[in-house]
Tab-separated table of C-alpha atoms in Angstrom:
chain	number	residue	atom	x	y	z
A	1	ALA	CA	-96.043	46.552	46.658
A	2	PRO	CA	-98.183	43.880	47.775
A	3	PRO	CA	-100.109	44.209	51.256
A	4	ASP	CA	-97.710	41.465	52.673
A	5	ALA	CA	-94.502	43.545	52.027
A	6	ALA	CA	-95.790	46.717	53.521
A	7	ALA	CA	-96.875	44.950	56.819
A	8	GLN	CA	-93.491	42.928	56.715
A	9	ALA	CA	-91.307	46.398	56.383
A	10	GLY	CA	-94.055	47.656	59.328
A	11	ARG	CA	-93.110	44.797	61.401
A	12	TRP	CA	-89.421	45.029	61.164
A	13	GLY	CA	-89.939	48.987	61.615
A	14	ALA	CA	-91.820	48.630	64.689
A	15	LEU	CA	-89.397	45.895	66.021
A	16	ALA	CA	-86.368	48.034	65.131
A	17	ALA	CA	-87.843	51.037	67.239
A	18	LEU	CA	-88.515	48.808	70.195
A	19	LEU	CA	-84.741	46.950	70.067
A	20	PRO	CA	-82.582	50.383	68.904
A	21	GLY	CA	-79.345	47.957	68.773
A	22	LEU	CA	-81.026	45.646	66.326
A	23	GLY	CA	-82.300	48.545	64.520
A	24	GLY	CA	-78.952	49.339	62.827
A	25	ARG	CA	-78.369	45.722	62.234
A	26	LEU	CA	-81.841	45.292	60.189
A	27	ARG	CA	-80.586	48.255	57.917
A	28	TRP	CA	-77.081	46.683	57.163
A	29	ALA	CA	-78.690	43.251	56.401
A	30	GLY	CA	-80.975	45.101	54.215
A	31	LEU	CA	-78.365	46.647	52.060
A	32	TRP	CA	-77.810	42.737	50.492
A	33	ARG	CA	-81.265	42.444	49.669
A	34	GLU	CA	-81.173	44.560	46.608
A	35	ASN	CA	-78.693	44.448	43.564
A	36	ARG	CA	-76.756	41.486	44.797
A	37	ARG	CA	-75.272	40.522	41.380
A	38	GLU	CA	-73.964	44.555	41.207
A	39	LYS	CA	-72.869	44.461	44.266
A	40	LEU	CA	-70.934	40.992	44.321
A	41	ALA	CA	-69.222	42.381	40.991
A	42	ALA	CA	-68.203	45.744	42.346
A	43	LEU	CA	-66.699	43.828	45.376
A	44	GLY	CA	-64.827	41.336	42.768
A	45	LEU	CA	-63.709	44.313	40.970
A	46	SER	CA	-62.704	46.224	43.843
A	47	LEU	CA	-60.517	42.948	45.365
A	48	ALA	CA	-59.272	42.263	41.670
A	49	LEU	CA	-57.780	46.038	41.703
A	50	TRP	CA	-56.534	45.700	45.138
A	51	LEU	CA	-54.482	42.626	44.260
A	52	VAL	CA	-53.234	43.939	41.112
A	53	PHE	CA	-52.179	47.584	42.175
A	54	PHE	CA	-51.362	46.769	45.914
A	55	ARG	CA	-49.486	43.461	45.416
A	56	GLY	CA	-49.010	42.159	41.878
A	57	PHE	CA	-46.961	44.528	39.962
A	58	LYS	CA	-44.409	45.285	42.107
A	59	PRO	CA	-41.335	43.641	41.045
A	60	ALA	CA	-38.869	42.274	43.848
A	61	VAL	CA	-35.018	41.648	42.964
A	62	ARG	CA	-33.985	39.107	45.343
A	63	SER	CA	-30.466	36.954	45.762
A	64	TYR	CA	-29.874	33.514	46.501
A	65	SER	CA	-26.886	31.402	47.090
A	66	MET	CA	-27.257	28.447	45.222
A	67	PRO	CA	-24.901	25.203	44.734
A	68	VAL	CA	-23.442	24.606	41.406
A	69	VAL	CA	-24.697	20.981	40.148
A	70	VAL	CA	-22.812	19.487	37.283
A	71	ARG	CA	-24.168	17.243	34.590
A	72	GLY	CA	-23.273	15.434	31.215
A	73	LEU	CA	-20.174	13.832	32.293
A	74	GLY	CA	-18.926	11.313	29.964
A	75	ARG	CA	-17.695	7.758	30.278
A	76	GLY	CA	-14.182	7.300	31.433
A	77	THR	CA	-14.513	10.705	33.325
A	78	ARG	CA	-15.267	11.937	36.761
A	79	LEU	CA	-15.449	15.320	38.460
A	80	ALA	CA	-12.638	16.213	40.226
A	81	GLY	CA	-14.032	19.717	41.432
A	82	VAL	CA	-16.273	22.876	40.919
A	83	SER	CA	-15.011	26.087	41.717
A	84	PRO	CA	-16.798	27.925	43.442
A	85	GLU	CA	-19.016	25.172	44.835
A	86	ARG	CA	-22.048	27.785	45.371
A	87	VAL	CA	-23.099	31.037	43.594
A	88	ARG	CA	-24.958	34.025	44.873
A	89	VAL	CA	-27.789	34.524	41.881
A	90	ARG	CA	-29.810	37.766	41.591
A	91	VAL	CA	-33.253	37.160	40.187
A	92	ILE	CA	-36.116	39.516	39.613
A	93	GLY	CA	-40.054	38.950	39.498
A	94	LEU	CA	-43.045	39.323	41.721
A	95	SER	CA	-42.648	39.025	44.980
A	96	GLU	CA	-45.296	36.123	45.278
A	97	ASP	CA	-43.164	34.296	42.267
A	98	LEU	CA	-40.048	34.464	44.151
A	99	ASP	CA	-41.736	33.144	47.207
A	100	ARG	CA	-42.784	30.183	45.630
A	101	LEU	CA	-39.498	29.246	44.260
A	102	LEU	CA	-38.778	25.574	45.318
A	103	PRO	CA	-35.545	24.475	46.626
A	104	GLN	CA	-35.095	22.203	43.497
A	105	ASP	CA	-35.523	25.711	41.501
A	106	ARG	CA	-32.371	27.192	43.576
A	107	ARG	CA	-29.799	25.568	41.787
A	108	VAL	CA	-27.198	26.288	38.983
A	109	TYR	CA	-26.995	23.763	36.567
A	110	VAL	CA	-23.643	23.496	34.311
A	111	ASP	CA	-24.168	20.874	31.507
A	112	LEU	CA	-20.982	19.381	30.138
A	113	ASP	CA	-21.468	17.559	26.613
A	114	ASP	CA	-18.736	14.584	27.116
A	115	PRO	CA	-16.252	16.892	28.440
A	116	SER	CA	-12.501	15.802	27.787
A	117	PRO	CA	-10.070	15.903	30.911
A	118	GLY	CA	-9.084	19.335	31.695
A	119	GLU	CA	-10.216	22.349	33.267
A	120	GLU	CA	-13.241	24.322	31.595
A	121	ARG	CA	-14.605	27.597	32.475
A	122	VAL	CA	-18.370	27.951	31.798
A	123	GLU	CA	-20.081	31.384	31.823
A	124	LEU	CA	-23.586	31.628	33.948
A	125	SER	CA	-26.643	32.773	32.205
A	126	GLU	CA	-30.128	32.143	32.352
A	127	ASP	CA	-29.902	28.939	30.720
A	128	ASN	CA	-28.047	27.326	33.617
A	129	LEU	CA	-30.924	27.962	35.934
A	130	ARG	CA	-34.565	26.350	35.809
A	131	LEU	CA	-36.819	29.195	36.726
A	132	PRO	CA	-40.298	29.932	36.202
A	133	ALA	CA	-41.394	32.250	33.274
A	134	SER	CA	-42.397	34.852	35.723
A	135	VAL	CA	-38.691	35.007	37.297
A	136	ARG	CA	-35.900	36.383	35.064
A	137	PHE	CA	-32.031	36.082	35.852
A	138	ARG	CA	-30.194	39.286	36.834
A	139	GLY	CA	-26.862	38.201	37.324
A	140	ALA	CA	-24.427	35.794	39.444
A	141	ASP	CA	-21.408	36.484	41.535
A	142	PRO	CA	-19.296	35.155	40.382
A	143	ALA	CA	-20.308	34.934	36.580
A	144	ALA	CA	-18.574	31.827	35.823
A	145	VAL	CA	-17.337	28.774	37.671
A	146	GLU	CA	-14.472	26.737	36.954
A	147	VAL	CA	-15.150	22.821	36.363
A	148	ARG	CA	-12.265	20.111	36.809
A	149	VAL	CA	-12.678	16.788	34.881
A	150	VAL	CA	-10.176	14.060	35.068
A	151	PRO	CA	-9.892	10.366	33.941
A	152	LEU	CA	-11.824	7.821	35.920
A	153	GLY	CA	-8.599	6.259	36.877
A	154	ARG	CA	-7.130	9.199	38.838
């Protein structure tokens, strides 16, 4: 080691001996001087493992009350009613993904392709929801909705 490095180490040692409380801090500060790249990699790996095993892979099942939105009414018809107007939907996914569900994602969409007047029963499935790929549909209560369409004049 160069003589300057030995002198520098000797100075810190003498300072640590004079100030006992400071000696421990100087030893901790010295831990970061060597092998920084390896230590940062180990810290990053530890954080990644913690995220994966502690938080990441815990699937959660949640239930949301969602409004039913009817789309696709044809010309000359109007919506007379939907029964029920709200549906309880169960979904499964990672907790953090479920926490990020936006209000516009919490709707049940019923698409009618130019329906004729009358009542139509629509079974609900994952196709009626706009969910992120990481969130899956588990079921709805009730499992179907009744949509009533009437001619515009009524």
